[in-house]
mmCIF file of C-alpha atoms and ligand atoms in Angstrom:
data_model
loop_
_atom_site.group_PDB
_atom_site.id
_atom_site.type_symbol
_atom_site.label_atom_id
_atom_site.label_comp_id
_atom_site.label_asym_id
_atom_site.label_seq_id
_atom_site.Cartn_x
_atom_site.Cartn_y
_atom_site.Cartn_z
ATOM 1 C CA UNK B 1 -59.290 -5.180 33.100
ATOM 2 C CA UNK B 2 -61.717 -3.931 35.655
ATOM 3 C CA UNK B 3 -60.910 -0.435 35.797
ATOM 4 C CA UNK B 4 -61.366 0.496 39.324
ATOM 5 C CA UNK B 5 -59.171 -1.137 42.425
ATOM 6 C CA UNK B 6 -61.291 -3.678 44.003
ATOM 7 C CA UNK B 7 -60.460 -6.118 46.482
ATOM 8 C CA UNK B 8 -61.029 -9.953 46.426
ATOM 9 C CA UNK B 9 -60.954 -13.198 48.595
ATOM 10 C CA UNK B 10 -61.608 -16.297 47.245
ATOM 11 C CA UNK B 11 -63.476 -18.548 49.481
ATOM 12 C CA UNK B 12 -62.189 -22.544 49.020
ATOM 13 C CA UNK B 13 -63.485 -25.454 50.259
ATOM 14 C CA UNK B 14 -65.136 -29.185 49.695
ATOM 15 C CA UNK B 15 -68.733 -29.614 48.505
ATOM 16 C CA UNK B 16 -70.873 -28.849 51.276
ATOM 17 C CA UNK B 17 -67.887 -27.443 53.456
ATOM 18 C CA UNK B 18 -70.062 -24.172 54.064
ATOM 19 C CA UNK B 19 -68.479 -21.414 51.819
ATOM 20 C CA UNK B 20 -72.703 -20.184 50.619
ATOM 21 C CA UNK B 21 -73.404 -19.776 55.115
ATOM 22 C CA UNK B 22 -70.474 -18.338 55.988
ATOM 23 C CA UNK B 23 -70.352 -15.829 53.155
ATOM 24 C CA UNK B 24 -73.879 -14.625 53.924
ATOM 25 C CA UNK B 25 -72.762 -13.779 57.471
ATOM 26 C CA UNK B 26 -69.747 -12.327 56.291
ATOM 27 C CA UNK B 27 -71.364 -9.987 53.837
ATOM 28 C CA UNK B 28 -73.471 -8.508 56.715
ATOM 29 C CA UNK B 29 -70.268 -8.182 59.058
ATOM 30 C CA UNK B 30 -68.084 -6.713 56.741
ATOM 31 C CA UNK B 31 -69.715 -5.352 53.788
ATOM 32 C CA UNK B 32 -68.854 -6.970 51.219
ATOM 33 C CA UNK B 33 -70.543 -8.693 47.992
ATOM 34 C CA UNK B 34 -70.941 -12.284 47.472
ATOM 35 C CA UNK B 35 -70.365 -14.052 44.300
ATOM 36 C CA UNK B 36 -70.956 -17.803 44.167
ATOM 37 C CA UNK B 37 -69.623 -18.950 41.196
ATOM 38 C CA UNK B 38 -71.915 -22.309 41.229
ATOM 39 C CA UNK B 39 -75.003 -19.424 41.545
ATOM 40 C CA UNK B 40 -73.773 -17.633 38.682
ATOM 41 C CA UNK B 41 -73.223 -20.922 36.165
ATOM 42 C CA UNK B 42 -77.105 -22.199 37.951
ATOM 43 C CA UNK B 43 -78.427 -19.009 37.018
ATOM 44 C CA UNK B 44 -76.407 -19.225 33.532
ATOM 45 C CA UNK B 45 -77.702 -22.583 33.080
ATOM 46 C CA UNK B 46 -81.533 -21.483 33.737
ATOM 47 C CA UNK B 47 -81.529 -18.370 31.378
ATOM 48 C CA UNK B 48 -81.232 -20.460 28.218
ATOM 49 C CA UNK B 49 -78.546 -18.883 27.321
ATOM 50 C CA UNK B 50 -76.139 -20.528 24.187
ATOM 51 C CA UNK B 51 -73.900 -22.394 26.952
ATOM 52 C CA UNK B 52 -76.926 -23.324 29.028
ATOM 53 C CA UNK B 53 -76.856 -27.058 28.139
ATOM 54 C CA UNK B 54 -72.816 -27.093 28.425
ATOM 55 C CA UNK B 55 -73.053 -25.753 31.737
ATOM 56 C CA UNK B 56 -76.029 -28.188 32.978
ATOM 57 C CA UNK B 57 -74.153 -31.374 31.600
ATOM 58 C CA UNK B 58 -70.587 -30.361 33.629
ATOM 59 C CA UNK B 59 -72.257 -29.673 36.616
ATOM 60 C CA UNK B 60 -74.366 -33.048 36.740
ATOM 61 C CA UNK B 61 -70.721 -34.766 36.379
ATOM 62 C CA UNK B 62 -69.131 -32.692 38.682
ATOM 63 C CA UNK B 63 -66.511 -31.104 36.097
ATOM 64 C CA UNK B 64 -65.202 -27.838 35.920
ATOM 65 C CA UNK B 65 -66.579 -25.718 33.466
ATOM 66 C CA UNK B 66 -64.427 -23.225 31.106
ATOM 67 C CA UNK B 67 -62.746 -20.828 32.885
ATOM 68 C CA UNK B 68 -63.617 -17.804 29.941
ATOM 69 C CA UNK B 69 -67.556 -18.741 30.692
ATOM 70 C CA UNK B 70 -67.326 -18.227 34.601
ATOM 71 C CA UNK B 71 -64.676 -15.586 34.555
ATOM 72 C CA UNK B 72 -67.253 -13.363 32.153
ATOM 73 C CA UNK B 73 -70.153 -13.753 34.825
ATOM 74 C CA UNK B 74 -67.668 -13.276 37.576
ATOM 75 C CA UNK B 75 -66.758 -10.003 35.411
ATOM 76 C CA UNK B 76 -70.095 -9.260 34.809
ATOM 77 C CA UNK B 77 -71.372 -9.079 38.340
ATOM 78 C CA UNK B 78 -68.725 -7.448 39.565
ATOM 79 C CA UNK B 79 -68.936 -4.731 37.534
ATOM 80 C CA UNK B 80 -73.210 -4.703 37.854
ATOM 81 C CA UNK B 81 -72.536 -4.900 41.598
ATOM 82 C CA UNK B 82 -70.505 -1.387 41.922
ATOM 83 C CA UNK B 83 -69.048 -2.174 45.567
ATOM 84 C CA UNK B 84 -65.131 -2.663 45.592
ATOM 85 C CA UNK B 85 -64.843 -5.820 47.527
ATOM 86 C CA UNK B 86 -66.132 -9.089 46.590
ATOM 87 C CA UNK B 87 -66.034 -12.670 48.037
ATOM 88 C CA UNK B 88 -65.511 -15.131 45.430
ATOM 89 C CA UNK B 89 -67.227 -18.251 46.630
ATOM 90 C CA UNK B 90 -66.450 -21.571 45.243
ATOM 91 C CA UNK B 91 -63.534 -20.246 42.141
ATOM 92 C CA UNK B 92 -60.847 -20.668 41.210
ATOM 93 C CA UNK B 93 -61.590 -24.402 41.318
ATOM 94 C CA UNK B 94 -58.387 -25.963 39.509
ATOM 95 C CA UNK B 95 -55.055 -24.167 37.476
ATOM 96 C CA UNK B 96 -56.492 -22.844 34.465
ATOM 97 C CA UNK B 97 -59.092 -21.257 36.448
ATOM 98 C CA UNK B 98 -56.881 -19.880 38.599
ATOM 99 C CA UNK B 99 -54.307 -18.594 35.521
ATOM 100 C CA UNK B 100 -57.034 -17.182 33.608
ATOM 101 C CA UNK B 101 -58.739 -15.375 36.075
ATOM 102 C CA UNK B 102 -55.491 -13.160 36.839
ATOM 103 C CA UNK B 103 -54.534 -12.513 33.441
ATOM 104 C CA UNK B 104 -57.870 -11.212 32.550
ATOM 105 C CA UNK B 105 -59.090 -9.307 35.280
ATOM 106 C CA UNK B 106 -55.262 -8.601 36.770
ATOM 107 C CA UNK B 107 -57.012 -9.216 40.077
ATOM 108 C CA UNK B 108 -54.817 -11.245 42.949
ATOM 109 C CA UNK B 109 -56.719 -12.025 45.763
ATOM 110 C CA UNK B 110 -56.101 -9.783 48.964
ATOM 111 C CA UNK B 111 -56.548 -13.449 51.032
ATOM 112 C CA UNK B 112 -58.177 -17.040 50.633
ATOM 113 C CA UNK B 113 -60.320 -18.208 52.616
ATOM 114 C CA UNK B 114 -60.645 -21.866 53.435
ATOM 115 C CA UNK B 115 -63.088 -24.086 55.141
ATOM 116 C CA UNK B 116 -61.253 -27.516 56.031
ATOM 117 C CA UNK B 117 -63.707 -29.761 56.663
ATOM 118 C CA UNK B 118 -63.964 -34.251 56.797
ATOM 119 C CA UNK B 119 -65.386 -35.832 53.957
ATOM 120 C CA UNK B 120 -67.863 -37.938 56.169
ATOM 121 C CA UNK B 121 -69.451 -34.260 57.536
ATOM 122 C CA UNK B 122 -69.610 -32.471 54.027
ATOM 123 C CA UNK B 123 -70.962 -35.820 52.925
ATOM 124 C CA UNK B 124 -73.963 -35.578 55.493
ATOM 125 C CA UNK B 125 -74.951 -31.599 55.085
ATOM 126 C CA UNK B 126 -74.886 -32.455 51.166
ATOM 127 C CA UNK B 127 -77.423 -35.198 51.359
ATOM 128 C CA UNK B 128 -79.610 -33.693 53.772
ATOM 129 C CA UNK B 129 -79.469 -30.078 52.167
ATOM 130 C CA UNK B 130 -82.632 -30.130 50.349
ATOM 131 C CA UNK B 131 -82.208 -27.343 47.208
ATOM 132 C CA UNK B 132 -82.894 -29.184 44.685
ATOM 133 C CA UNK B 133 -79.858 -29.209 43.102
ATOM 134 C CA UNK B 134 -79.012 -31.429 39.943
ATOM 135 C CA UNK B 135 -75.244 -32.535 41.684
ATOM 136 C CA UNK B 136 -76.691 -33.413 45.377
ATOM 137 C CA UNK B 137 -77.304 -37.388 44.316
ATOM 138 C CA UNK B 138 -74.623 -39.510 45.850
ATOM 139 C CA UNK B 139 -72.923 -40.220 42.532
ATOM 140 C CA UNK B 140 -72.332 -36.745 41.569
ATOM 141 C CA UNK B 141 -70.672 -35.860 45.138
ATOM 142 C CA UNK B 142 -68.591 -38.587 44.951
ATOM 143 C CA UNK B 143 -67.131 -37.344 41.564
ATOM 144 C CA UNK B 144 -67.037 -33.910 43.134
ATOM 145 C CA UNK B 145 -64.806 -34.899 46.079
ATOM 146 C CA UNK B 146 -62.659 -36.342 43.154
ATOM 147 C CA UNK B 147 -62.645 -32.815 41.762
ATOM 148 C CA UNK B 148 -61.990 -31.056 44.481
ATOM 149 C CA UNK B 149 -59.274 -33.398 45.727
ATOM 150 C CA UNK B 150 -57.767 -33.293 42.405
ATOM 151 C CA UNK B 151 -57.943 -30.140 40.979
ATOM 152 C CA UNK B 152 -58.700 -27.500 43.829
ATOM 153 C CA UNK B 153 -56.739 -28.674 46.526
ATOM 154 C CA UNK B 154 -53.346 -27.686 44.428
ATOM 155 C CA UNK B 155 -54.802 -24.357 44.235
ATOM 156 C CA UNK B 156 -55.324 -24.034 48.350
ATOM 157 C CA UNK B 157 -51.627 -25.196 48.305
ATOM 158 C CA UNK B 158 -50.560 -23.169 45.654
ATOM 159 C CA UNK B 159 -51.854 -20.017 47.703
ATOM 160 C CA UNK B 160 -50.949 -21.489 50.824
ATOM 161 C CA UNK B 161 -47.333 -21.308 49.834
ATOM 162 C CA UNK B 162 -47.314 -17.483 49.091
ATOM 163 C CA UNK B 163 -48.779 -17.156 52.502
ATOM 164 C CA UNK B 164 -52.449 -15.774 51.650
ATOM 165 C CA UNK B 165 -54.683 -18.668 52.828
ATOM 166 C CA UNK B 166 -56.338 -18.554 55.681
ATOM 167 C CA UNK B 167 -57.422 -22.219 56.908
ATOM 168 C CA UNK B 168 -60.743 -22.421 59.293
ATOM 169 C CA UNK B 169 -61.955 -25.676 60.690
ATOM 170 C CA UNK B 170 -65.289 -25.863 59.187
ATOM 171 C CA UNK B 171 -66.419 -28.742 60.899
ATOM 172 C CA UNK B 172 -67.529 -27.039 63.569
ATOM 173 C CA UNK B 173 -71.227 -25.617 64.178
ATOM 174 C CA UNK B 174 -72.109 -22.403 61.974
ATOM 175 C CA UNK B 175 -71.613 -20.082 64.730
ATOM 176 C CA UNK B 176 -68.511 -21.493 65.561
ATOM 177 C CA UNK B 177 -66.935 -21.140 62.328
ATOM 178 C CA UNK B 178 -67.926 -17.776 61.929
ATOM 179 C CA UNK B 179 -66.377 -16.866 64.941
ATOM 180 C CA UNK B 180 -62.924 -18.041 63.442
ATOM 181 C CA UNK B 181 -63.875 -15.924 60.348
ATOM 182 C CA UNK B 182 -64.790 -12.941 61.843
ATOM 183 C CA UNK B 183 -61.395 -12.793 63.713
ATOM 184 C CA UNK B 184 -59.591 -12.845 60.029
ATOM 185 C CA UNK B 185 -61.688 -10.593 58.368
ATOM 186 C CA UNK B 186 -61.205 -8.111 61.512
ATOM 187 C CA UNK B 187 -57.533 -8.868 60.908
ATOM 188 C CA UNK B 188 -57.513 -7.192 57.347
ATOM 189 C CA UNK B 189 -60.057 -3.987 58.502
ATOM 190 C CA UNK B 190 -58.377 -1.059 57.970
HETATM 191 N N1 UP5 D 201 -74.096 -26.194 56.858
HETATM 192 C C1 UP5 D 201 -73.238 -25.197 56.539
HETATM 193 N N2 UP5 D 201 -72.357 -24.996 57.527
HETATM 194 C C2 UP5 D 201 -72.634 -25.904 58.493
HETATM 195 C C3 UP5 D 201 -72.061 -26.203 59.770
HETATM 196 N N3 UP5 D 201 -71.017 -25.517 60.251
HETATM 197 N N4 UP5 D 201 -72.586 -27.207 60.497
HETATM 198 C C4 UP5 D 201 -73.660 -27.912 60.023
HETATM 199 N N5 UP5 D 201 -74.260 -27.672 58.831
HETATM 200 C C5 UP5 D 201 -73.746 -26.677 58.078
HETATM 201 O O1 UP5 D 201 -73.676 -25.636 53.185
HETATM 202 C C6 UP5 D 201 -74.099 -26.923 52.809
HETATM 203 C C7 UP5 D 201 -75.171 -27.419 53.788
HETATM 204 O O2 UP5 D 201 -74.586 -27.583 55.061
HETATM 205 C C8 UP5 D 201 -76.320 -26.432 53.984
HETATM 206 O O3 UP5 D 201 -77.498 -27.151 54.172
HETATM 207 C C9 UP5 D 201 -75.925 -25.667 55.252
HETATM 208 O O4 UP5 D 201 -77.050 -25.207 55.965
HETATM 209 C C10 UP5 D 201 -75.194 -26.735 56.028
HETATM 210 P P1 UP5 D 201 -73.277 -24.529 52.096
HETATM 211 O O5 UP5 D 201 -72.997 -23.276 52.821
HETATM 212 O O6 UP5 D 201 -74.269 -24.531 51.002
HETATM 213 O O7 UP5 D 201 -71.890 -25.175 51.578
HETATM 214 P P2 UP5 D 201 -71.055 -24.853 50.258
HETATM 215 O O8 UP5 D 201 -69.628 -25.012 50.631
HETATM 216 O O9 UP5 D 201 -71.488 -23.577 49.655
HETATM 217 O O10 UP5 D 201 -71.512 -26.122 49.389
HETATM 218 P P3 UP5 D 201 -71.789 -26.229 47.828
HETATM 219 O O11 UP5 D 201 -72.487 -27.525 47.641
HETATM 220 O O12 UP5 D 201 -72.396 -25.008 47.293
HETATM 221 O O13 UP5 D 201 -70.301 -26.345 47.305
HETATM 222 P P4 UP5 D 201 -69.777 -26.787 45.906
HETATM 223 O O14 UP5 D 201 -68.411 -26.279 45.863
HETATM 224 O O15 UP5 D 201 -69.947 -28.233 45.689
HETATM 225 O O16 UP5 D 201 -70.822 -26.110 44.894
HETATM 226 P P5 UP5 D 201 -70.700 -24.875 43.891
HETATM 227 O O17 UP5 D 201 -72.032 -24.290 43.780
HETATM 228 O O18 UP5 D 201 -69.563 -24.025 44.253
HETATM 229 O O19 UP5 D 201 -70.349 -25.631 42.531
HETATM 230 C C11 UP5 D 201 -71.251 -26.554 41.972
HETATM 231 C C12 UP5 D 201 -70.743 -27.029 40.623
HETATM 232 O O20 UP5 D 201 -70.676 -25.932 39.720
HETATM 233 C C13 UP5 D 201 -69.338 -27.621 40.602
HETATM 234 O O21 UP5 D 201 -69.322 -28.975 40.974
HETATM 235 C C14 UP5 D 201 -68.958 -27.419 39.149
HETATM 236 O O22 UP5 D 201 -69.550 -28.396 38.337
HETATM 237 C C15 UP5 D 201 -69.579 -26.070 38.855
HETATM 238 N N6 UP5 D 201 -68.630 -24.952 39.040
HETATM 239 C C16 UP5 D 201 -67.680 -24.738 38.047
HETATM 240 O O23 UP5 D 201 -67.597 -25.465 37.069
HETATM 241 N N7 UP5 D 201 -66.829 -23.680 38.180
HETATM 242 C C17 UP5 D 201 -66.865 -22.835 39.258
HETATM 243 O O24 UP5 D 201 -66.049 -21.891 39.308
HETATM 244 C C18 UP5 D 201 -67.830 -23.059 40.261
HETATM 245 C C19 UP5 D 201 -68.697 -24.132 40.134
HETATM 246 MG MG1 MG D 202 -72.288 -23.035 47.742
#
């Protein structure tokens, strides 16, 4: 367990819903860190690390990788970072993720933050986002709507029912979402 108290909100939402925006403007509103999980396993994936071709061949189909591989660079950065609140962008992404994740850090998210948003939309900022990522090809986003539908969606409910998410409608324009985020992260300022 990490040893000192720190504060977390995961950030959910579709491919492409805006979780990587918003949290930048969030970290400069309200200090805290940002840690995309999909950066970490990228970065991961790039360092040639033992996993590396695991991690490249999941996210090119879409799947979830391992919860013990993301959870130890979620761990990892946390505890490189220093600062006691983090946003969690983009994890936990289905049940064992979500299981795993408490009983090894003890960690239960302070809220959850997620960005409802229409297929069709996430669709369009996916295709015309142009990052060069492995999993922006039409097939792959298909398969990770499937994903997300399948796997992560239970875990908005699953929060939703013990009252911590907060749902935005992230179909709006940037600034417009962030205004709906600022007013819940003002909510929780001490
Ligand atoms: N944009 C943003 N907001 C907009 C708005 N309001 N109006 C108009 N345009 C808007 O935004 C996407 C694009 O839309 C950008 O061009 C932006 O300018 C524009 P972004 O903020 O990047 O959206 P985001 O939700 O972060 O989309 P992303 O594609 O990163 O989401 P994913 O959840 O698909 O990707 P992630 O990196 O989290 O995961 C990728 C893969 O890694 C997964 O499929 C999986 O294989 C693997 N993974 C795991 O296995 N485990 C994990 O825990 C995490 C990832
Ligand atoms: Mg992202």
């Amino acid at each position: 367990h990490i040893n000192k108290k720190v504060k977390v909100v995961f950030v959910l939402g579709g491919p492409g819903s805006g979780k990587g925006t918003q949290c930048a403007n969030i970290v400069k509103h309200f200090g805290y860190s940002h840690l995309s999980a999909g950066d970490l396993l990228r970065a991961e994936r790039d360092s040639g690390s033992e996993n590396g071709t695991m991690i490249k061949n999941m996210i090119k189909k879409g799947e979830i990788v391992p919860s013990e591989v993301t959870i130890k660079l979620l761990q990892r950065a946390m505890e490189e970072d220093g600062n006691d609140k983090f946003l969690i962008d983009g994890f936990p992404r289905n049940e064992e993720n979500r299981a795993a994740f408490e009983s090894v850090t003890g960690i239960e998210p302070e809220f959850v933050l997620f960005f409802d948003c229409p297929e069709e939309e996430m669709e369009k900022r996916v295709l015309n986002r142009n990052q060069n990522r492995d999993d922006d090809n039409i097939e792959t986003i298909r398969k990770r709507f499937e994903v997300y539908m399948g796997s992560t969606l239970p875990i908005i409910e699953y929060y939703n029912s013990k009252g911590k998410v907060h749902k935005i409608d992230a179909s709006k324009t940037i600034d417009q979402v962030f205004e709906a985020v600022k007013e819940v992260f003002s909510s929780y300022e001490d």
